[in-house]
mmCIF file of C-alpha atoms and ligand atoms in Angstrom:
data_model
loop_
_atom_site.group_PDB
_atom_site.id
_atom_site.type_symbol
_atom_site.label_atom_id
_atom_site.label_comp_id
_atom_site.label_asym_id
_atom_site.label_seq_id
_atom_site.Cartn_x
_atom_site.Cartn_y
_atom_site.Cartn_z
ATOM 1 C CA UNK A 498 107.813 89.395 94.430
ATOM 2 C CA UNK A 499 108.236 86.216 92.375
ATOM 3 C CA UNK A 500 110.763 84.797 94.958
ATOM 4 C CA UNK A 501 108.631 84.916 98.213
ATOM 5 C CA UNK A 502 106.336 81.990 99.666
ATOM 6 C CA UNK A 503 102.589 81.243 99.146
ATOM 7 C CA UNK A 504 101.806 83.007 102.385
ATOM 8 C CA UNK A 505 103.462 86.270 103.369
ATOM 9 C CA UNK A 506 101.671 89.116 105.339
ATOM 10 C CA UNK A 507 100.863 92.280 103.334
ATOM 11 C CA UNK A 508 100.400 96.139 104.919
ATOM 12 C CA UNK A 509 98.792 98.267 101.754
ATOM 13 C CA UNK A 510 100.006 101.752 102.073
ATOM 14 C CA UNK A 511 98.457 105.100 100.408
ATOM 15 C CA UNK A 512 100.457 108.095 99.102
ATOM 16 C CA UNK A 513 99.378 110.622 102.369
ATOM 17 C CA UNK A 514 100.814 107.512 104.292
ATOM 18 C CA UNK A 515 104.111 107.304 102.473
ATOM 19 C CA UNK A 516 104.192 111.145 101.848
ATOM 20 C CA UNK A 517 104.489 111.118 105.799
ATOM 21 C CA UNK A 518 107.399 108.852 105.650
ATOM 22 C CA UNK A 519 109.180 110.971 103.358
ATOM 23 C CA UNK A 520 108.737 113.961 105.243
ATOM 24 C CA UNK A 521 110.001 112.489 108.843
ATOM 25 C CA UNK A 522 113.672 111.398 106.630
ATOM 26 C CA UNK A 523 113.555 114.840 105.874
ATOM 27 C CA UNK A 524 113.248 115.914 109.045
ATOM 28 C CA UNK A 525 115.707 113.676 110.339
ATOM 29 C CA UNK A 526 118.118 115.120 108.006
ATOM 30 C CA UNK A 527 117.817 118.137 108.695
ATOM 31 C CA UNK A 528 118.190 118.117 112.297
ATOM 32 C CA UNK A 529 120.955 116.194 111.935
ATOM 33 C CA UNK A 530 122.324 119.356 109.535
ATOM 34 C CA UNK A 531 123.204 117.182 106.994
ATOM 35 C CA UNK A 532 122.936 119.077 103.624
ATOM 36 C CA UNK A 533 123.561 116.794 100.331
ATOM 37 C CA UNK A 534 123.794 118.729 97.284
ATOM 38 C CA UNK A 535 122.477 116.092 95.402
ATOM 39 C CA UNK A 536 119.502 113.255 95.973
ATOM 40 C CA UNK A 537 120.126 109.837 94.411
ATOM 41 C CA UNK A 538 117.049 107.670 93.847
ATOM 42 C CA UNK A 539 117.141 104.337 93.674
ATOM 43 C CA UNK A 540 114.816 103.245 90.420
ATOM 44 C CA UNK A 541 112.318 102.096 91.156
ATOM 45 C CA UNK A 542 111.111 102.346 94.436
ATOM 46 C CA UNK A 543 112.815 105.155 95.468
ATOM 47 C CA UNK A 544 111.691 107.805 93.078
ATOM 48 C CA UNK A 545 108.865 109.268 94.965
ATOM 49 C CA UNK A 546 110.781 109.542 97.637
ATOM 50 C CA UNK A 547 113.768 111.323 96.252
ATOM 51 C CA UNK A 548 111.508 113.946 94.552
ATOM 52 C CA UNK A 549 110.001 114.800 97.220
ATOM 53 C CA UNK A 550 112.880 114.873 99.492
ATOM 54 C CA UNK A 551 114.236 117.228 96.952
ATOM 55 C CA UNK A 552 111.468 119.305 97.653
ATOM 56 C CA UNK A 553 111.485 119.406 101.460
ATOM 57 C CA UNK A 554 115.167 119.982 101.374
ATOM 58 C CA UNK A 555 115.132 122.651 98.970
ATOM 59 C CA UNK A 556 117.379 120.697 96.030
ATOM 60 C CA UNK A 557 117.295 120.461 92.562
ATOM 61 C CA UNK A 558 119.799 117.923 92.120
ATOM 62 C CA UNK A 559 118.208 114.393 91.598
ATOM 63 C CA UNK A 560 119.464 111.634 89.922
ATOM 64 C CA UNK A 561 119.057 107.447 90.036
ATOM 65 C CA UNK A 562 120.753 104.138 90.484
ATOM 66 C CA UNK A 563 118.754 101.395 88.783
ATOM 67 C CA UNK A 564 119.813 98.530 91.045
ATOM 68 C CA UNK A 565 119.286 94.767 89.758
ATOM 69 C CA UNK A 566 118.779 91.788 91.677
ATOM 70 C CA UNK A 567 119.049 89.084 88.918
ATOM 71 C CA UNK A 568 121.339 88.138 85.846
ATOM 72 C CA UNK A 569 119.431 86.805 82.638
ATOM 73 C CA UNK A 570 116.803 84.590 83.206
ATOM 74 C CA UNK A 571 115.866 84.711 86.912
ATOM 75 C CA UNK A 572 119.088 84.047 87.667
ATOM 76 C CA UNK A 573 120.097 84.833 91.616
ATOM 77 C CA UNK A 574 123.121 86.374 92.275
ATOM 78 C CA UNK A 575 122.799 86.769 95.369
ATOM 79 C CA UNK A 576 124.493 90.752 95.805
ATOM 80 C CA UNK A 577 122.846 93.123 93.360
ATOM 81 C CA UNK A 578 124.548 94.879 90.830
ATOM 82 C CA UNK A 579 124.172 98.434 89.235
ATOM 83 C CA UNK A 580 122.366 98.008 85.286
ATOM 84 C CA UNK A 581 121.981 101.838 84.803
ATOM 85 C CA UNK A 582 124.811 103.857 85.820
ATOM 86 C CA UNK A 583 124.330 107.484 86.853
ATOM 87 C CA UNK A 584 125.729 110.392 84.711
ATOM 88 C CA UNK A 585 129.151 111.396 83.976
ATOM 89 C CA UNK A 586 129.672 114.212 87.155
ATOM 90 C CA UNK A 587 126.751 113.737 88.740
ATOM 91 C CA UNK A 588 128.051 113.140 92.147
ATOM 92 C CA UNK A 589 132.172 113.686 91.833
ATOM 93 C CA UNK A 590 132.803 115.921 94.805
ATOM 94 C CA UNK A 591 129.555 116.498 95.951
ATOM 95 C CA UNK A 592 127.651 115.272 99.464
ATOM 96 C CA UNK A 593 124.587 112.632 98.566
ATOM 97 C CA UNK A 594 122.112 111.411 100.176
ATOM 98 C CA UNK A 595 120.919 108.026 98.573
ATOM 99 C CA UNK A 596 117.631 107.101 99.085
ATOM 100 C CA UNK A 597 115.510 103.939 98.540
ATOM 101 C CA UNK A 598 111.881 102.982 99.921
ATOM 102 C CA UNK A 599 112.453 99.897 102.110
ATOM 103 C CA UNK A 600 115.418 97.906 103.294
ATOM 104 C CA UNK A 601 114.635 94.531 103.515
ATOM 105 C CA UNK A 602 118.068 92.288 103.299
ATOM 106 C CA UNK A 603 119.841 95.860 102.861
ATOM 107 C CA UNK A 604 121.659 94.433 100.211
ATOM 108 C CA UNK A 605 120.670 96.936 97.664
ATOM 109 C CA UNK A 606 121.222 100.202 99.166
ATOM 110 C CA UNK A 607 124.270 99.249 101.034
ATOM 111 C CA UNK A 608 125.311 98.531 97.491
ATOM 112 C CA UNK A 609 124.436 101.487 95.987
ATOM 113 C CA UNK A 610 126.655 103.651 98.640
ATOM 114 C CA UNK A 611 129.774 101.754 97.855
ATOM 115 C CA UNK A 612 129.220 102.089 94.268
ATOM 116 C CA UNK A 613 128.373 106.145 94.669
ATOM 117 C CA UNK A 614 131.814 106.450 97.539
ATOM 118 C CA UNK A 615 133.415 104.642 94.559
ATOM 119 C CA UNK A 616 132.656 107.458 92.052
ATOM 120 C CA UNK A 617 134.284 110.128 94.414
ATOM 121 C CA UNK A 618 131.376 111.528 96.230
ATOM 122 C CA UNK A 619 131.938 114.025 98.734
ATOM 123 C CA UNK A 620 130.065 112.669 102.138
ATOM 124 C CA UNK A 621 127.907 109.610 101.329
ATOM 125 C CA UNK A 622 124.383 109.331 103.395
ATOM 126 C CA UNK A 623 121.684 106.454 102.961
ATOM 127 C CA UNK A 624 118.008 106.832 103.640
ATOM 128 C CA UNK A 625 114.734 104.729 103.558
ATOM 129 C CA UNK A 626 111.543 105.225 103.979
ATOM 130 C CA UNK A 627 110.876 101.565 105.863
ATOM 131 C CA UNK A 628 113.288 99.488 107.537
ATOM 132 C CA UNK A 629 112.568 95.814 107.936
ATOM 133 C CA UNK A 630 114.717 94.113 111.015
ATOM 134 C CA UNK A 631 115.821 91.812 108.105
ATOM 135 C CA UNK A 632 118.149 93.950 106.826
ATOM 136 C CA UNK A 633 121.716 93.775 107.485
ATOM 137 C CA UNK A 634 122.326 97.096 106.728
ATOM 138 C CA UNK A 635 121.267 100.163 109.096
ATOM 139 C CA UNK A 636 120.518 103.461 107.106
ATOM 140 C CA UNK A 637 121.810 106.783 108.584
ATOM 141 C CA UNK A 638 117.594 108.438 108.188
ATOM 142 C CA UNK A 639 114.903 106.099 108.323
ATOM 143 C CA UNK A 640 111.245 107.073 108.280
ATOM 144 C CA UNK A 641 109.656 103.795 109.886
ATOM 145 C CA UNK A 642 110.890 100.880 111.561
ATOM 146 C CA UNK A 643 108.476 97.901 111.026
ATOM 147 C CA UNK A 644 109.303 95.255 113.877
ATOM 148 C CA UNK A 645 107.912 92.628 111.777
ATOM 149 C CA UNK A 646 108.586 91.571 108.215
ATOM 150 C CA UNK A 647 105.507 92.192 105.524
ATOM 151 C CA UNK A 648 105.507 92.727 102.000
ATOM 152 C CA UNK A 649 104.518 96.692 101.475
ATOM 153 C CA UNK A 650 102.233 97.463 98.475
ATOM 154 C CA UNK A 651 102.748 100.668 97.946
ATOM 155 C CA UNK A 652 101.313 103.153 96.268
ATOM 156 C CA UNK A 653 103.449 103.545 93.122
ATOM 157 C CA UNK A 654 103.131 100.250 92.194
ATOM 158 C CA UNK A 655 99.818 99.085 93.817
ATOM 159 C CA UNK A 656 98.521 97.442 90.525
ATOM 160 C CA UNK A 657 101.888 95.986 89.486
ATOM 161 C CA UNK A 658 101.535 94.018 92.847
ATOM 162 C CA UNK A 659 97.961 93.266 93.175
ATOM 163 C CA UNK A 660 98.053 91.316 89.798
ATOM 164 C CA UNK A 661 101.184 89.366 91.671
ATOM 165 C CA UNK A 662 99.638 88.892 94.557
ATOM 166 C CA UNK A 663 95.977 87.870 92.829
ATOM 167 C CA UNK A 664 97.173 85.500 90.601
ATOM 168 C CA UNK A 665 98.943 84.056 93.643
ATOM 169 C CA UNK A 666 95.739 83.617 95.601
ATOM 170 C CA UNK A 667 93.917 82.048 92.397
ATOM 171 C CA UNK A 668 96.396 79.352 92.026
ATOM 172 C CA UNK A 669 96.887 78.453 95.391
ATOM 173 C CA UNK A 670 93.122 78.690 96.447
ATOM 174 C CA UNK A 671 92.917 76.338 92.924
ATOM 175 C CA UNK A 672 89.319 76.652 92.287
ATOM 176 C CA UNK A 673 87.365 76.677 88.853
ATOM 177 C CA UNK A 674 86.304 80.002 89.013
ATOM 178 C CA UNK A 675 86.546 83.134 91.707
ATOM 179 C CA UNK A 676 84.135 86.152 92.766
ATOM 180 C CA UNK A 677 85.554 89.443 93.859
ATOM 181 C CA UNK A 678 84.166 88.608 96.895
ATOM 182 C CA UNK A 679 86.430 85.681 97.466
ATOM 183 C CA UNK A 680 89.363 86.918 96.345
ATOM 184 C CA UNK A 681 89.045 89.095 99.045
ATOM 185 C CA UNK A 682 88.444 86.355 101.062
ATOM 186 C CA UNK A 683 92.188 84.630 100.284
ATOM 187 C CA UNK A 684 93.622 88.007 99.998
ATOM 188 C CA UNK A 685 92.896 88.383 103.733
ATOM 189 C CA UNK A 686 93.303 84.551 104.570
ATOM 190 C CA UNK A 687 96.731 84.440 102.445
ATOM 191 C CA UNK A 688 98.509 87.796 103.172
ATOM 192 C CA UNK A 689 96.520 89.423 106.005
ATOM 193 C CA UNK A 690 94.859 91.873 103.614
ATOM 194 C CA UNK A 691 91.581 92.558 104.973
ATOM 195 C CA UNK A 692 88.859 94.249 103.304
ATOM 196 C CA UNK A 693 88.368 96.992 105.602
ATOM 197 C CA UNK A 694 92.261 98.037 105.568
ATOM 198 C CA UNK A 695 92.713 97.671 101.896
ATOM 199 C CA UNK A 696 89.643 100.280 101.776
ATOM 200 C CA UNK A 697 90.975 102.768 103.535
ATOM 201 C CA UNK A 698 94.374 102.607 101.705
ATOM 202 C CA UNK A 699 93.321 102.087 98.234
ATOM 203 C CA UNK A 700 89.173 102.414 98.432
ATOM 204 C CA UNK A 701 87.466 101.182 95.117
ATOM 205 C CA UNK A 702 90.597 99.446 93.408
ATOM 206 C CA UNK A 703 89.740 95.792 93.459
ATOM 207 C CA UNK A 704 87.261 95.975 89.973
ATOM 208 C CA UNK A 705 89.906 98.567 88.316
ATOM 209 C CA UNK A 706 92.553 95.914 89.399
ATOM 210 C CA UNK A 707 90.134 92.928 88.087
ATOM 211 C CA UNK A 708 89.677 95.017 84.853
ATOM 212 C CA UNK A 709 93.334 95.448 84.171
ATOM 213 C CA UNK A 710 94.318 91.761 84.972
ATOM 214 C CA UNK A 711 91.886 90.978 82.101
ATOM 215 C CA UNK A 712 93.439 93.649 79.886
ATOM 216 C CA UNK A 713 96.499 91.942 80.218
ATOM 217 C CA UNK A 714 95.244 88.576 79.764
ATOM 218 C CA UNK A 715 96.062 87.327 83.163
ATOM 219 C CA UNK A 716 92.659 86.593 84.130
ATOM 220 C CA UNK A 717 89.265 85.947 81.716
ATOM 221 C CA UNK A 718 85.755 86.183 82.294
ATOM 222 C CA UNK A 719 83.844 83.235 83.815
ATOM 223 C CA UNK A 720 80.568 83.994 83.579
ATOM 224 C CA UNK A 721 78.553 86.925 85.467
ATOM 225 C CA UNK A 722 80.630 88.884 88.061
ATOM 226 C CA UNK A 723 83.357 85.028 88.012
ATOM 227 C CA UNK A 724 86.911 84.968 86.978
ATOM 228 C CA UNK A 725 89.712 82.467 87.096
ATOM 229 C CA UNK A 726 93.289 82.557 85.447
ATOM 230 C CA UNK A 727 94.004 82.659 81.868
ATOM 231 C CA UNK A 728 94.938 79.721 80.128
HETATM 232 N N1 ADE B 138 111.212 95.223 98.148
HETATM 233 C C1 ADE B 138 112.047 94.418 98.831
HETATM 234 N N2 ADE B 138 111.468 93.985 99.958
HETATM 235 C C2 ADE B 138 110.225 94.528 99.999
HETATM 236 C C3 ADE B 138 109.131 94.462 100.911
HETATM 237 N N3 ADE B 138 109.208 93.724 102.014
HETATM 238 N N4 ADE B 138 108.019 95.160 100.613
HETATM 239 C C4 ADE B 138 107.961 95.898 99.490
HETATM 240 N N5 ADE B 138 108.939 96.005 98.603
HETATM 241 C C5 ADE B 138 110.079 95.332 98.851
#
């Protein structure tokens, strides 16, 4: 998320949401009477979604593909490369589906097929959960099409990305100190995250959030119910 600009839309998602998702690629799947014998995930985001597509599809086969998008320090290389490799014989002659949460450029999951065809697969299938009309790449199942491009919080990593997108908002906003109430304020000015909606999705998460951005040190105390960045 470190790459993007000051001011990107966000849509906050919830697990019964994304659960949904998961279910239509299965569907698709199997009306299309595709049957992989195995389910590669795509760490990190697509883990959820390959265990449970495992589950709707009746497999016990799952393995993962950690994909990387950067060399060293920060360093963009523009196509991403594999930094865990799967098992010896995990797909060698077998038909796989690979899945992944969202294609954005593509660029990872359309690498992550070439790399599995390369390790003699049987018949090589790509799902994802959310397709952004970014992406160069078109997936064979796809859950959701969103027609425009947003940054998805999603439920597996909602915490992960609301200290991102927090300490975002405090140093753009740039003043002394913040209330809760006005980082909602830039979190709906900034990224389209308004309160109501990020209710719904993820009720009550803002103070836990607050809490663990303190934990970490990100944020300190500034005075009664007032934060602002950590030195
Ligand atoms: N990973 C890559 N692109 C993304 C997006 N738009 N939202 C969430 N995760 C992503």
């Amino acid at each position: 998320m470190a790459e993007l600009p000051e001011e990107f839309n966000c849509t906050i998602t919830n697990w019964e949401y994304i659960y949904g998702l998961c279910r239509d690629v299965a569907d698709e799947v199997r009306r299309d009477e595709f049957e992989p014998e195995v389910v590669v995930a795509l760490a990190r985001g697509g883990w959820f979604a390959g265990r449970c597509l495992c589950d709707f599809l009746g497999l016990d086969d799952l393995t993962s593909l950690k994909m990387e998008h950067y060399v060293g320090t920060a360093q963009k290389t523009g196509e991403p490369t594999v930094r865990y490799p799967m098992p010896e014989g995990s797909v060698e002659g077998k038909d796989v589906l690979v899945i992944d949460d969202i294609a954005d450029t593509g660029g990872s999951i359309s690498r992550a097929e070439a790399y599995v065809e390369q390790r003699d697969a049987g018949e090589v299938r790509t799902a994802t959960l959310q397709l952004l009309d970014t992406s160069e790449f078109e997936p064979d199942y796809v859950g959701e099409r969103l027609a425009e491009w947003a940054w998805v919080v999603y439920p597996w990593n909602f915490i992960e990305d609301m200290v991102d997108l927090l300490s975002g908002v405090m140093e753009k906003a740039d003043q002394e100190s913040y209330t809760a109430d006005e980082l909602r304020h830039y979190l709906a000015e900034y990224h389209d995250v308004k309160r109501i909606e990020m209710e719904i999705a993820q009720p009550n998460r803002l103070p836990e959030v607050l809490a663990e951005m303190e934990r970490r040190g990100v944020i300190e105390g500034a005075g009664p119910g007032e934060y602002r960045l950590a030195e």
